PDB file of C-alpha atoms in Angstrom:
ATOM      1  CA  UNK A   1      -8.545 -15.559   0.667  1.00  0.00           C
ATOM      2  CA  UNK A   2      -5.359 -13.715  -0.940  1.00  0.00           C
ATOM      3  CA  UNK A   3      -7.077 -11.882  -3.773  1.00  0.00           C
ATOM      4  CA  UNK A   4      -3.955 -10.575  -5.194  1.00  0.00           C
ATOM      5  CA  UNK A   5      -0.802 -12.735  -5.543  1.00  0.00           C
ATOM      6  CA  UNK A   6       2.452 -11.908  -6.443  1.00  0.00           C
ATOM      7  CA  UNK A   7       4.020 -15.435  -6.486  1.00  0.00           C
ATOM      8  CA  UNK A   8       7.459 -14.625  -6.839  1.00  0.00           C
ATOM      9  CA  UNK A   9       8.919 -13.277  -3.293  1.00  0.00           C
ATOM     10  CA  UNK A  10      12.329 -12.381  -4.960  1.00  0.00           C
ATOM     11  CA  UNK A  11      13.802 -11.510  -8.492  1.00  0.00           C
ATOM     12  CA  UNK A  12      17.366 -10.713  -9.364  1.00  0.00           C
ATOM     13  CA  UNK A  13      18.471  -9.125 -12.688  1.00  0.00           C
ATOM     14  CA  UNK A  14      21.915  -8.034 -14.565  1.00  0.00           C
ATOM     15  CA  UNK A  15      21.833  -4.302 -14.537  1.00  0.00           C
ATOM     16  CA  UNK A  16      20.884  -3.167 -18.550  1.00  0.00           C
ATOM     17  CA  UNK A  17      18.589  -6.643 -18.907  1.00  0.00           C
ATOM     18  CA  UNK A  18      14.667  -6.693 -18.783  1.00  0.00           C
ATOM     19  CA  UNK A  19      13.213  -7.513 -15.064  1.00  0.00           C
ATOM     20  CA  UNK A  20       9.626  -8.724 -15.436  1.00  0.00           C
ATOM     21  CA  UNK A  21       7.361  -8.831 -11.919  1.00  0.00           C
ATOM     22  CA  UNK A  22       4.007 -10.747 -12.139  1.00  0.00           C
ATOM     23  CA  UNK A  23       0.489 -10.598 -10.481  1.00  0.00           C
ATOM     24  CA  UNK A  24      -2.469 -12.543 -10.230  1.00  0.00           C
ATOM     25  CA  UNK A  25      -5.806 -11.701  -9.238  1.00  0.00           C
ATOM     26  CA  UNK A  26      -9.009 -13.334  -8.660  1.00  0.00           C
ATOM     27  CA  UNK A  27     -11.644 -10.530  -8.437  1.00  0.00           C
ATOM     28  CA  UNK A  28     -13.943  -8.936 -11.491  1.00  0.00           C
ATOM     29  CA  UNK A  29     -14.616  -5.583  -9.296  1.00  0.00           C
ATOM     30  CA  UNK A  30     -11.270  -4.432  -9.879  1.00  0.00           C
ATOM     31  CA  UNK A  31     -11.061  -1.300 -11.582  1.00  0.00           C
ATOM     32  CA  UNK A  32      -7.638  -0.338 -11.362  1.00  0.00           C
ATOM     33  CA  UNK A  33      -4.639  -2.018 -11.084  1.00  0.00           C
ATOM     34  CA  UNK A  34      -1.371  -0.145  -9.325  1.00  0.00           C
ATOM     35  CA  UNK A  35       2.525  -0.584  -9.075  1.00  0.00           C
ATOM     36  CA  UNK A  36       4.413   0.727  -6.090  1.00  0.00           C
ATOM     37  CA  UNK A  37       8.008   0.590  -4.965  1.00  0.00           C
ATOM     38  CA  UNK A  38       8.814   0.285  -1.761  1.00  0.00           C
ATOM     39  CA  UNK A  39      13.208   0.811  -0.173  1.00  0.00           C
ATOM     40  CA  UNK A  40      13.477  -0.283   3.626  1.00  0.00           C
ATOM     41  CA  UNK A  41      12.628   2.133   6.628  1.00  0.00           C
ATOM     42  CA  UNK A  42      10.047   4.432   3.902  1.00  0.00           C
ATOM     43  CA  UNK A  43       6.712   4.320   2.480  1.00  0.00           C
ATOM     44  CA  UNK A  44       5.667   2.896  -0.638  1.00  0.00           C
ATOM     45  CA  UNK A  45       5.649   5.412  -3.496  1.00  0.00           C
ATOM     46  CA  UNK A  46       3.154   4.695  -6.308  1.00  0.00           C
ATOM     47  CA  UNK A  47       5.378   3.687  -9.840  1.00  0.00           C
ATOM     48  CA  UNK A  48       2.732   3.388 -12.556  1.00  0.00           C
ATOM     49  CA  UNK A  49      -1.152   2.127 -13.015  1.00  0.00           C
ATOM     50  CA  UNK A  50      -3.428   0.602 -15.482  1.00  0.00           C
ATOM     51  CA  UNK A  51      -7.391   0.683 -15.755  1.00  0.00           C
ATOM     52  CA  UNK A  52      -9.199  -2.136 -16.124  1.00  0.00           C
ATOM     53  CA  UNK A  53     -10.061  -1.398 -19.620  1.00  0.00           C
ATOM     54  CA  UNK A  54      -6.896  -1.237 -20.963  1.00  0.00           C
ATOM     55  CA  UNK A  55      -4.199  -4.100 -21.472  1.00  0.00           C
ATOM     56  CA  UNK A  56      -0.732  -1.719 -21.570  1.00  0.00           C
ATOM     57  CA  UNK A  57       0.186   1.501 -20.157  1.00  0.00           C
ATOM     58  CA  UNK A  58       3.535   2.776 -20.435  1.00  0.00           C
ATOM     59  CA  UNK A  59       5.525   5.089 -18.524  1.00  0.00           C
ATOM     60  CA  UNK A  60       9.699   5.939 -19.548  1.00  0.00           C
ATOM     61  CA  UNK A  61      11.065   2.208 -18.627  1.00  0.00           C
ATOM     62  CA  UNK A  62       8.319   0.982 -16.495  1.00  0.00           C
ATOM     63  CA  UNK A  63       5.491  -0.592 -18.747  1.00  0.00           C
ATOM     64  CA  UNK A  64       1.987  -2.668 -17.356  1.00  0.00           C
ATOM     65  CA  UNK A  65       0.356  -5.440 -19.175  1.00  0.00           C
ATOM     66  CA  UNK A  66      -3.227  -6.500 -18.294  1.00  0.00           C
ATOM     67  CA  UNK A  67      -4.728 -10.056 -19.591  1.00  0.00           C
ATOM     68  CA  UNK A  68      -8.210  -9.664 -18.079  1.00  0.00           C
ATOM     69  CA  UNK A  69      -8.927 -13.045 -19.521  1.00  0.00           C
ATOM     70  CA  UNK A  70      -5.516 -14.333 -17.288  1.00  0.00           C
ATOM     71  CA  UNK A  71      -6.343 -12.040 -14.370  1.00  0.00           C
ATOM     72  CA  UNK A  72      -2.718 -11.294 -14.537  1.00  0.00           C
ATOM     73  CA  UNK A  73      -0.763  -8.304 -14.997  1.00  0.00           C
ATOM     74  CA  UNK A  74       3.253  -7.624 -15.323  1.00  0.00           C
ATOM     75  CA  UNK A  75       5.172  -5.460 -14.802  1.00  0.00           C
ATOM     76  CA  UNK A  76       8.482  -4.307 -17.205  1.00  0.00           C
ATOM     77  CA  UNK A  77      11.000  -2.497 -16.362  1.00  0.00           C
ATOM     78  CA  UNK A  78      13.855  -2.010 -19.273  1.00  0.00           C
ATOM     79  CA  UNK A  79      16.563  -1.460 -19.111  1.00  0.00           C
ATOM     80  CA  UNK A  80      17.185  -2.116 -14.925  1.00  0.00           C
ATOM     81  CA  UNK A  81      19.220  -0.046 -12.923  1.00  0.00           C
ATOM     82  CA  UNK A  82      20.663  -0.686  -9.381  1.00  0.00           C
ATOM     83  CA  UNK A  83      18.758   1.808  -8.112  1.00  0.00           C
ATOM     84  CA  UNK A  84      15.561  -0.198  -9.208  1.00  0.00           C
ATOM     85  CA  UNK A  85      16.701  -2.583  -6.230  1.00  0.00           C
ATOM     86  CA  UNK A  86      13.729  -2.372  -4.133  1.00  0.00           C
ATOM     87  CA  UNK A  87      10.205  -4.361  -3.138  1.00  0.00           C
ATOM     88  CA  UNK A  88       7.553  -4.069  -5.826  1.00  0.00           C
ATOM     89  CA  UNK A  89       4.128  -4.728  -4.530  1.00  0.00           C
ATOM     90  CA  UNK A  90       1.313  -5.192  -7.041  1.00  0.00           C
ATOM     91  CA  UNK A  91      -2.316  -3.684  -5.558  1.00  0.00           C
ATOM     92  CA  UNK A  92      -5.632  -3.595  -7.535  1.00  0.00           C
ATOM     93  CA  UNK A  93      -8.770  -1.004  -6.442  1.00  0.00           C
ATOM     94  CA  UNK A  94     -11.833  -1.592  -5.734  1.00  0.00           C
ATOM     95  CA  UNK A  95     -14.532  -0.237  -7.609  1.00  0.00           C
ATOM     96  CA  UNK A  96     -16.541   2.063  -5.872  1.00  0.00           C
ATOM     97  CA  UNK A  97     -15.041   1.635  -2.093  1.00  0.00           C
ATOM     98  CA  UNK A  98     -13.547   4.972  -1.560  1.00  0.00           C
ATOM     99  CA  UNK A  99     -10.031   4.152  -3.207  1.00  0.00           C
ATOM    100  CA  UNK A 100      -9.225   0.739  -1.219  1.00  0.00           C
ATOM    101  CA  UNK A 101      -6.798  -1.385  -2.460  1.00  0.00           C
ATOM    102  CA  UNK A 102      -5.841  -4.464  -1.747  1.00  0.00           C
ATOM    103  CA  UNK A 103      -2.252  -5.521  -1.986  1.00  0.00           C
ATOM    104  CA  UNK A 104      -0.384  -8.357  -3.281  1.00  0.00           C
ATOM    105  CA  UNK A 105       2.732 -10.437  -1.051  1.00  0.00           C
ATOM    106  CA  UNK A 106       5.436  -7.953  -2.673  1.00  0.00           C
ATOM    107  CA  UNK A 107       8.090  -9.289  -4.937  1.00  0.00           C
ATOM    108  CA  UNK A 108      12.025  -8.081  -3.803  1.00  0.00           C
ATOM    109  CA  UNK A 109      13.936  -6.691  -7.219  1.00  0.00           C
ATOM    110  CA  UNK A 110      17.821  -6.981  -6.853  1.00  0.00           C
ATOM    111  CA  UNK A 111      19.506  -5.529  -9.942  1.00  0.00           C
ATOM    112  CA  UNK A 112      23.186  -6.416  -9.522  1.00  0.00           C
ATOM    113  CA  UNK A 113      25.418  -4.307 -11.356  1.00  0.00           C
TER     114      UNK A 113
ATOM    115  CA  UNK B   1       4.362  17.983  -2.603  1.00  0.00           C
ATOM    116  CA  UNK B   2       1.532  15.418  -1.052  1.00  0.00           C
ATOM    117  CA  UNK B   3       2.883  14.968   2.596  1.00  0.00           C
ATOM    118  CA  UNK B   4       1.765  11.950   4.853  1.00  0.00           C
ATOM    119  CA  UNK B   5       3.603  12.522   7.941  1.00  0.00           C
ATOM    120  CA  UNK B   6       3.409   9.948  10.697  1.00  0.00           C
ATOM    121  CA  UNK B   7       4.904  10.577  14.629  1.00  0.00           C
ATOM    122  CA  UNK B   8       7.263   8.598  15.118  1.00  0.00           C
ATOM    123  CA  UNK B   9       9.463   6.553  13.005  1.00  0.00           C
ATOM    124  CA  UNK B  10      10.477   3.638  15.937  1.00  0.00           C
ATOM    125  CA  UNK B  11       8.503   2.843  18.789  1.00  0.00           C
ATOM    126  CA  UNK B  12       9.192   0.093  21.538  1.00  0.00           C
ATOM    127  CA  UNK B  13       6.424  -0.515  24.007  1.00  0.00           C
ATOM    128  CA  UNK B  14       5.510  -3.428  26.304  1.00  0.00           C
ATOM    129  CA  UNK B  15       2.832  -5.933  26.024  1.00  0.00           C
ATOM    130  CA  UNK B  16      -0.018  -4.922  27.805  1.00  0.00           C
ATOM    131  CA  UNK B  17       0.533  -1.263  26.956  1.00  0.00           C
ATOM    132  CA  UNK B  18      -1.659   1.706  25.329  1.00  0.00           C
ATOM    133  CA  UNK B  19      -0.076   2.029  21.739  1.00  0.00           C
ATOM    134  CA  UNK B  20      -1.163   5.572  19.778  1.00  0.00           C
ATOM    135  CA  UNK B  21      -0.200   6.241  16.287  1.00  0.00           C
ATOM    136  CA  UNK B  22      -0.619   9.232  14.207  1.00  0.00           C
ATOM    137  CA  UNK B  23      -0.961  10.133  10.905  1.00  0.00           C
ATOM    138  CA  UNK B  24      -1.464  13.856   9.675  1.00  0.00           C
ATOM    139  CA  UNK B  25      -1.392  14.618   5.533  1.00  0.00           C
ATOM    140  CA  UNK B  26      -1.891  17.901   4.600  1.00  0.00           C
ATOM    141  CA  UNK B  27      -3.407  17.433   0.639  1.00  0.00           C
ATOM    142  CA  UNK B  28      -7.374  18.010   2.278  1.00  0.00           C
ATOM    143  CA  UNK B  29      -7.998  14.017   1.447  1.00  0.00           C
ATOM    144  CA  UNK B  30     -11.312  12.384   2.124  1.00  0.00           C
ATOM    145  CA  UNK B  31      -9.911   9.016   2.742  1.00  0.00           C
ATOM    146  CA  UNK B  32      -6.854   7.810   5.318  1.00  0.00           C
ATOM    147  CA  UNK B  33      -5.874   4.408   5.675  1.00  0.00           C
ATOM    148  CA  UNK B  34      -4.024   2.167   8.489  1.00  0.00           C
ATOM    149  CA  UNK B  35      -1.895  -0.944   6.965  1.00  0.00           C
ATOM    150  CA  UNK B  36       0.500  -3.193   8.559  1.00  0.00           C
ATOM    151  CA  UNK B  37       3.345  -4.661   6.443  1.00  0.00           C
ATOM    152  CA  UNK B  38       4.814  -8.222   7.519  1.00  0.00           C
ATOM    153  CA  UNK B  39       7.040 -10.540   5.380  1.00  0.00           C
ATOM    154  CA  UNK B  40       5.659 -12.448   3.028  1.00  0.00           C
ATOM    155  CA  UNK B  41       1.812 -10.955   3.985  1.00  0.00           C
ATOM    156  CA  UNK B  42       2.313  -7.490   1.781  1.00  0.00           C
ATOM    157  CA  UNK B  43       0.072  -5.028   2.884  1.00  0.00           C
ATOM    158  CA  UNK B  44      -2.798  -5.835   4.545  1.00  0.00           C
ATOM    159  CA  UNK B  45      -5.360  -2.872   6.039  1.00  0.00           C
ATOM    160  CA  UNK B  46      -6.609  -2.569   9.488  1.00  0.00           C
ATOM    161  CA  UNK B  47      -9.063   0.566   9.192  1.00  0.00           C
ATOM    162  CA  UNK B  48     -10.032   3.184   6.669  1.00  0.00           C
ATOM    163  CA  UNK B  49     -11.832   6.252   7.143  1.00  0.00           C
ATOM    164  CA  UNK B  50     -14.136   8.074   4.574  1.00  0.00           C
ATOM    165  CA  UNK B  51     -14.384  11.426   6.672  1.00  0.00           C
ATOM    166  CA  UNK B  52     -14.377  12.697   9.782  1.00  0.00           C
ATOM    167  CA  UNK B  53     -15.509  10.622  12.355  1.00  0.00           C
ATOM    168  CA  UNK B  54     -16.495   7.981  10.245  1.00  0.00           C
ATOM    169  CA  UNK B  55     -14.302   4.453  10.151  1.00  0.00           C
ATOM    170  CA  UNK B  56     -14.534   1.119   8.380  1.00  0.00           C
ATOM    171  CA  UNK B  57     -13.039  -2.234   9.329  1.00  0.00           C
ATOM    172  CA  UNK B  58     -10.617  -3.477   6.851  1.00  0.00           C
ATOM    173  CA  UNK B  59      -9.205  -7.231   6.803  1.00  0.00           C
ATOM    174  CA  UNK B  60      -7.159  -7.419  10.251  1.00  0.00           C
ATOM    175  CA  UNK B  61      -9.159  -4.953  12.629  1.00  0.00           C
ATOM    176  CA  UNK B  62      -9.118  -7.222  15.873  1.00  0.00           C
ATOM    177  CA  UNK B  63      -7.071  -5.451  18.360  1.00  0.00           C
ATOM    178  CA  UNK B  64      -6.907  -1.987  16.874  1.00  0.00           C
ATOM    179  CA  UNK B  65      -9.393   1.004  17.051  1.00  0.00           C
ATOM    180  CA  UNK B  66      -8.928   4.320  15.443  1.00  0.00           C
ATOM    181  CA  UNK B  67     -10.186   7.789  15.421  1.00  0.00           C
ATOM    182  CA  UNK B  68     -10.544  10.767  13.582  1.00  0.00           C
ATOM    183  CA  UNK B  69     -11.758  13.747  14.554  1.00  0.00           C
ATOM    184  CA  UNK B  70     -10.496  16.055  12.182  1.00  0.00           C
ATOM    185  CA  UNK B  71     -10.087  15.773   8.601  1.00  0.00           C
ATOM    186  CA  UNK B  72      -5.876  15.895   7.973  1.00  0.00           C
ATOM    187  CA  UNK B  73      -5.394  13.197  11.348  1.00  0.00           C
ATOM    188  CA  UNK B  74      -5.913   9.438  11.468  1.00  0.00           C
ATOM    189  CA  UNK B  75      -5.086   7.780  14.561  1.00  0.00           C
ATOM    190  CA  UNK B  76      -4.516   4.242  14.897  1.00  0.00           C
ATOM    191  CA  UNK B  77      -4.862   2.961  18.466  1.00  0.00           C
ATOM    192  CA  UNK B  78      -3.569  -0.599  20.259  1.00  0.00           C
ATOM    193  CA  UNK B  79      -5.731  -0.891  23.175  1.00  0.00           C
ATOM    194  CA  UNK B  80      -3.537  -2.931  24.439  1.00  0.00           C
ATOM    195  CA  UNK B  81      -0.276  -4.295  22.470  1.00  0.00           C
ATOM    196  CA  UNK B  82       0.694  -7.626  21.822  1.00  0.00           C
ATOM    197  CA  UNK B  83       4.143  -8.796  20.891  1.00  0.00           C
ATOM    198  CA  UNK B  84       1.916  -9.762  17.475  1.00  0.00           C
ATOM    199  CA  UNK B  85       1.305  -6.762  16.686  1.00  0.00           C
ATOM    200  CA  UNK B  86       4.494  -5.989  16.228  1.00  0.00           C
ATOM    201  CA  UNK B  87       5.143  -4.577  12.707  1.00  0.00           C
ATOM    202  CA  UNK B  88       5.680  -1.738  10.292  1.00  0.00           C
ATOM    203  CA  UNK B  89       2.559   0.363  10.167  1.00  0.00           C
ATOM    204  CA  UNK B  90       1.906   2.536   7.425  1.00  0.00           C
ATOM    205  CA  UNK B  91      -0.746   5.269   6.694  1.00  0.00           C
ATOM    206  CA  UNK B  92      -2.093   6.481   3.295  1.00  0.00           C
ATOM    207  CA  UNK B  93      -4.829   8.892   2.259  1.00  0.00           C
ATOM    208  CA  UNK B  94      -6.459   9.452  -1.123  1.00  0.00           C
ATOM    209  CA  UNK B  95      -8.356  12.287  -2.572  1.00  0.00           C
ATOM    210  CA  UNK B  96     -11.058  10.106  -4.144  1.00  0.00           C
ATOM    211  CA  UNK B  97     -13.119  12.810  -6.283  1.00  0.00           C
ATOM    212  CA  UNK B  98     -10.079  12.226  -8.986  1.00  0.00           C
ATOM    213  CA  UNK B  99     -10.892   8.551 -10.219  1.00  0.00           C
ATOM    214  CA  UNK B 100      -7.172   7.759 -11.409  1.00  0.00           C
ATOM    215  CA  UNK B 101      -5.926   9.407  -8.003  1.00  0.00           C
ATOM    216  CA  UNK B 102      -3.802   6.956  -5.974  1.00  0.00           C
ATOM    217  CA  UNK B 103      -3.339   6.330  -2.183  1.00  0.00           C
ATOM    218  CA  UNK B 104       0.195   8.242  -0.908  1.00  0.00           C
ATOM    219  CA  UNK B 105       2.047   6.860   1.977  1.00  0.00           C
ATOM    220  CA  UNK B 106       3.791   8.030   4.597  1.00  0.00           C
ATOM    221  CA  UNK B 107       7.473   6.845   5.621  1.00  0.00           C
ATOM    222  CA  UNK B 108       6.018   3.982   7.999  1.00  0.00           C
ATOM    223  CA  UNK B 109       5.998   3.381  11.892  1.00  0.00           C
ATOM    224  CA  UNK B 110       8.335   0.083  12.862  1.00  0.00           C
ATOM    225  CA  UNK B 111       6.269  -0.909  15.969  1.00  0.00           C
ATOM    226  CA  UNK B 112       7.980  -3.780  18.401  1.00  0.00           C
ATOM    227  CA  UNK B 113       6.197  -4.832  21.565  1.00  0.00           C
ATOM    228  CA  UNK B 114       8.340  -6.927  23.970  1.00  0.00           C
TER     229      UNK B 114
END
């Protein structure tokens, strides 16, 4: 049973345009949501997070939106740059379980020059 | 800067061999995790540890065991490697006293079992 789902395995965007990556979840006990970025042959690196009590968090070109009623979150990258090309994982933190995260399947973003 | 290191970047083993994957973190984090990453499946949690000598099963513990004798070191053991354990293995750690702290990942070990 996949509690965190990223239904788009890949996304291609032109440089300078907006990239929107989506994530759906089923468990109401998640207290934090995170996005990680992963380049080939490297470990994932933390990008941005949002508490379950907020609906938006912004950090430079990256904004995460949380819609609790729809159990949906999205990551917006504006403007997209070729260096943003990577696999993006959505993750949800389980409340009171020592930082345990449940990850989605990942979306491979390709930003074309 | 947090540093999580893994003993090998690439490893090739034969079916039936015992395999040790080592992970070390230098930030005095309490919690450590082992994941495997497979295409289309994302990161799946194998085992995690809250403290020295403590361990908890994750979502896919079958065929694996772990050891945490020191706070900074968390080992993943494949008792008898099988071809379906060919994967990318990722170790992570986190400092749970800070509620917003995230998991920090090592570079990964690409394991191939022949």
